[in-house]
PDB file of C-alpha atoms in Angstrom:
ATOM      1  CA  ASP A   1     -23.901  32.586 -15.754  1.00  0.00           C
ATOM      2  CA  ALA A   2     -21.400  34.771 -13.016  1.00  0.00           C
ATOM      3  CA  GLY A   3     -18.822  33.000 -10.469  1.00  0.00           C
ATOM      4  CA  PRO A   4     -17.378  30.504  -9.654  1.00  0.00           C
ATOM      5  CA  ALA A   5     -19.273  27.339 -10.581  1.00  0.00           C
ATOM      6  CA  LYS A   6     -20.981  25.006  -8.879  1.00  0.00           C
ATOM      7  CA  VAL A   7     -19.259  21.817  -6.852  1.00  0.00           C
ATOM      8  CA  ARG A   8     -19.739  19.122  -4.669  1.00  0.00           C
ATOM      9  CA  ARG A   9     -17.845  15.945  -3.528  1.00  0.00           C
ATOM     10  CA  ARG A  10     -19.348  12.517  -5.842  1.00  0.00           C
ATOM     11  CA  PHE A  11     -18.562  10.400  -2.613  1.00  0.00           C
ATOM     12  CA  SER A  12     -18.791  10.520   1.636  1.00  0.00           C
ATOM     13  CA  ALA A  13     -15.773   8.891   1.888  1.00  0.00           C
ATOM     14  CA  GLY A  14     -12.890   8.552   0.089  1.00  0.00           C
ATOM     15  CA  VAL A  15      -9.759   6.775   0.055  1.00  0.00           C
ATOM     16  CA  ARG A  16      -6.172   8.320   1.127  1.00  0.00           C
ATOM     17  CA  PRO A  17      -2.870   7.395  -0.701  1.00  0.00           C
ATOM     18  CA  VAL A  18      -0.203   5.584   1.152  1.00  0.00           C
ATOM     19  CA  LYS A  19       3.273   5.901  -0.700  1.00  0.00           C
ATOM     20  CA  GLY A  20       6.333   4.120   1.563  1.00  0.00           C
ATOM     21  CA  LYS A  21       9.447   2.008   2.390  1.00  0.00           C
ATOM     22  CA  ILE A  22       9.931  -1.149   4.182  1.00  0.00           C
ATOM     23  CA  PHE A  23      13.085  -2.464   4.911  1.00  0.00           C
ATOM     24  CA  VAL A  24      13.465  -6.788   5.348  1.00  0.00           C
ATOM     25  CA  THR A  25      15.976  -9.600   5.013  1.00  0.00           C
ATOM     26  CA  ALA A  26      15.782 -11.495   2.235  1.00  0.00           C
ATOM     27  CA  ALA A  27      13.627 -14.347   3.753  1.00  0.00           C
ATOM     28  CA  GLN A  28      10.928 -12.013   4.390  1.00  0.00           C
ATOM     29  CA  LEU A  29      11.255 -10.032   0.746  1.00  0.00           C
ATOM     30  CA  VAL A  30      10.391 -14.019  -0.175  1.00  0.00           C
ATOM     31  CA  ILE A  31       7.904 -13.999   2.196  1.00  0.00           C
ATOM     32  CA  PHE A  32       6.229 -10.481   0.940  1.00  0.00           C
ATOM     33  CA  LYS A  33       6.747 -11.124  -2.888  1.00  0.00           C
ATOM     34  CA  ALA A  34       4.581 -15.310  -2.077  1.00  0.00           C
ATOM     35  CA  PHE A  35       1.801 -12.415  -0.198  1.00  0.00           C
ATOM     36  CA  TYR A  36       1.527 -10.459  -2.944  1.00  0.00           C
ATOM     37  CA  ALA A  37       1.558 -12.915  -5.693  1.00  0.00           C
ATOM     38  CA  THR A  38      -0.773 -15.931  -3.924  1.00  0.00           C
ATOM     39  CA  ASP A  39      -3.120 -13.793  -1.158  1.00  0.00           C
ATOM     40  CA  SER A  40      -2.861 -10.210  -2.649  1.00  0.00           C
ATOM     41  CA  LEU A  41      -3.826 -11.840  -5.817  1.00  0.00           C
ATOM     42  CA  GLY A  42      -1.406 -10.346  -7.779  1.00  0.00           C
ATOM     43  CA  GLY A  43      -2.347  -6.776  -6.131  1.00  0.00           C
ATOM     44  CA  THR A  44      -6.212  -6.797  -6.863  1.00  0.00           C
ATOM     45  CA  LEU A  45      -7.215  -7.895  -3.595  1.00  0.00           C
ATOM     46  CA  ARG A  46      -7.726  -5.688  -0.044  1.00  0.00           C
ATOM     47  CA  PHE A  47      -6.100  -6.803   2.876  1.00  0.00           C
ATOM     48  CA  ASP A  48      -5.331  -5.921   6.719  1.00  0.00           C
ATOM     49  CA  TRP A  49      -3.089  -3.476   7.600  1.00  0.00           C
ATOM     50  CA  THR A  50      -1.430  -1.555  10.528  1.00  0.00           C
ATOM     51  CA  ASP A  51      -2.357   2.499  10.545  1.00  0.00           C
ATOM     52  CA  PRO A  52       0.822   4.335   9.409  1.00  0.00           C
ATOM     53  CA  ASP A  53      -0.722   7.907  11.119  1.00  0.00           C
ATOM     54  CA  ASP A  54      -1.260   5.685  14.336  1.00  0.00           C
ATOM     55  CA  GLY A  55       0.195   3.122  14.524  1.00  0.00           C
ATOM     56  CA  SER A  56      -2.508   1.097  16.032  1.00  0.00           C
ATOM     57  CA  THR A  57      -5.470   0.805  14.616  1.00  0.00           C
ATOM     58  CA  ALA A  58      -6.579  -1.964  11.492  1.00  0.00           C
ATOM     59  CA  VAL A  59      -7.258  -0.277   8.241  1.00  0.00           C
ATOM     60  CA  GLU A  60      -8.048  -2.203   4.915  1.00  0.00           C
ATOM     61  CA  MET A  61      -5.847  -1.374   1.570  1.00  0.00           C
ATOM     62  CA  ARG A  62      -4.755  -2.373  -1.323  1.00  0.00           C
ATOM     63  CA  PHE A  63      -2.178  -2.206  -4.060  1.00  0.00           C
ATOM     64  CA  VAL A  64      -2.586   0.505  -6.158  1.00  0.00           C
ATOM     65  CA  ALA A  65       0.582  -0.204  -8.480  1.00  0.00           C
ATOM     66  CA  ALA A  66       2.509  -3.088  -8.671  1.00  0.00           C
ATOM     67  CA  PRO A  67       5.443  -2.871  -5.239  1.00  0.00           C
ATOM     68  CA  SER A  68       9.350  -2.778  -5.932  1.00  0.00           C
ATOM     69  CA  TRP A  69      12.750  -3.608  -4.382  1.00  0.00           C
ATOM     70  CA  ALA A  70      16.139  -2.728  -4.724  1.00  0.00           C
ATOM     71  CA  PRO A  71      19.167  -4.091  -2.495  1.00  0.00           C
ATOM     72  CA  ALA A  72      19.697  -1.892   0.360  1.00  0.00           C
ATOM     73  CA  ASP A  73      23.220  -1.985   2.191  1.00  0.00           C
ATOM     74  CA  ASN A  74      24.018  -5.675   1.691  1.00  0.00           C
ATOM     75  CA  GLU A  75      23.086  -8.300   0.775  1.00  0.00           C
ATOM     76  CA  ASP A  76      21.000  -9.703   3.485  1.00  0.00           C
ATOM     77  CA  ASN A  77      18.519  -5.936   3.474  1.00  0.00           C
ATOM     78  CA  TRP A  78      15.793  -5.012   0.924  1.00  0.00           C
ATOM     79  CA  GLU A  79      13.681  -1.863   0.459  1.00  0.00           C
ATOM     80  CA  VAL A  80      10.473  -2.961  -0.777  1.00  0.00           C
ATOM     81  CA  ALA A  81       8.744   0.402  -2.019  1.00  0.00           C
ATOM     82  CA  LEU A  82       5.116   0.014  -2.065  1.00  0.00           C
ATOM     83  CA  ASP A  83       2.101   2.569  -3.031  1.00  0.00           C
ATOM     84  CA  LEU A  84      -1.237   1.565  -1.189  1.00  0.00           C
ATOM     85  CA  GLU A  85      -4.505   2.956  -0.976  1.00  0.00           C
ATOM     86  CA  ILE A  86      -6.285   2.997   2.628  1.00  0.00           C
ATOM     87  CA  MET A  87      -9.899   2.347   2.118  1.00  0.00           C
ATOM     88  CA  PRO A  88     -13.049   3.868   3.903  1.00  0.00           C
TER      89      PRO A  88
END
């Protein structure tokens, strides 16, 4: 009845959130949009990508939210904002 409440982990392995931006050309943006819409089924499927922490290990990721894009510095360069999770 006294002292802090007891807590425990609910899961032994958790997801790691990753937010970031990639810079692409207009042609690469077309490919990325097709990947998001078709290959990941609008962000519902997982995909493999390089771990941003070490740059060499392949990890499984998924989209947390739909990506957004905006022109970067001219008509051919685009900034794509990503909200991802690295799966356990």
